[in-house]
């Protein structure tokens, strides 16, 4: 019962994290999916390395203190990153929990089969 | 030959072929700094594997006219410049160190208690607070990001990120990171005691479930895939980390795993230490920025510890089986030092409370968390 509760919580959390990821992606599409801006070099569709496009973000990363929008850019990247870390590690946690369930069930079945064979 | 011409030649030799007349007080200050790190390594045994070569590197490059860290007139690189260029500038050494770390790491405690990943995320709090703090002191976004990662207490990650974003701060950042990692036993216990009650420090945690070989073998593969999809910028580091761990857990390439853990790790540690030390020439290092980096590095480290402990407190509000908040401090990576500190701090309250394995989970989560933070910094400012 307890394990079922944990699994439900883990799945609910994974779903919430995926939903959050989708929402974030919708707000700021990653370079590989975004339409390249005029004059920009399009990101490669495939390949070993994905080079970022000349986007508005590219220009902002070189903002200097005192420039307009410097602090709002710094604070917004900060919030995205802090939430992002929780999302990435949260997704990893959900995957490890699911893996644990799968391997737990596999081990239990193997043990049961061995016990049946012995008896 | 007259006496005049003899003295002229002697003067020429003394000024151009020896360092006697080119010595400056700044170089002497750097000898003292290098000597301090050598003292900490040899006498106090604080992170000697790194602080010793770093300290030696600092002293070595702060002699006038030594052909160690620069170029010959014909453009040939000097010895330490070669180590630095191919090892650090090309970002090879941090990744190879992660390969060795992966081969040395048992992820069992993290796999059996995946909740500890959230503690590792919470312990990145200082990374972001420091980022804003140093911006107020005129650092650029890239410099602030590279200083911010110091609190993650992960040397290779700090070097990797700094080399990408602010290579001129490499010496100061790496030195601050390794110095504070060495001082974990001094920095963390007072913070933990301040943030926890006696009863909370006595909490005994449920024994961790055993993790099977197959599960441990699959873990590096799945983690590699997840991190590579979500934060591709950090794949070189995490990829090598997980490759090292996969070699270990698969059990079929013991020779490779052994080499990665021992011989290879030792070789790159020598090159890394001396290269980092060699970046600290007096004219680059003796300025306000490195002092600020050391100051903010300490704050960063303290806030990361606070973040880890606070995260456990928050998680305990929702958990049936409470976690001991001491293990939150191990969320800064500094493997395995901070986990050991958690164990010692816990045993001061209850001699029979064994927190080491419980603390290893957040500790390993901290490694992944700080690499994830670095990846996000690179993606945004790289």
CSV table of C-alpha atoms in Angstrom, one decimal, chain B residues 14 20 64 232 284:
chain,number,residue,atom,x,y,z
B,14,UNK,CA,72.8,40.2,-14.1
B,20,UNK,CA,67.8,39.3,-9.4
B,64,UNK,CA,61.2,36.8,-13.1
B,232,UNK,CA,23.4,19.3,-23.4
B,284,UNK,CA,47.1,39.0,-12.8
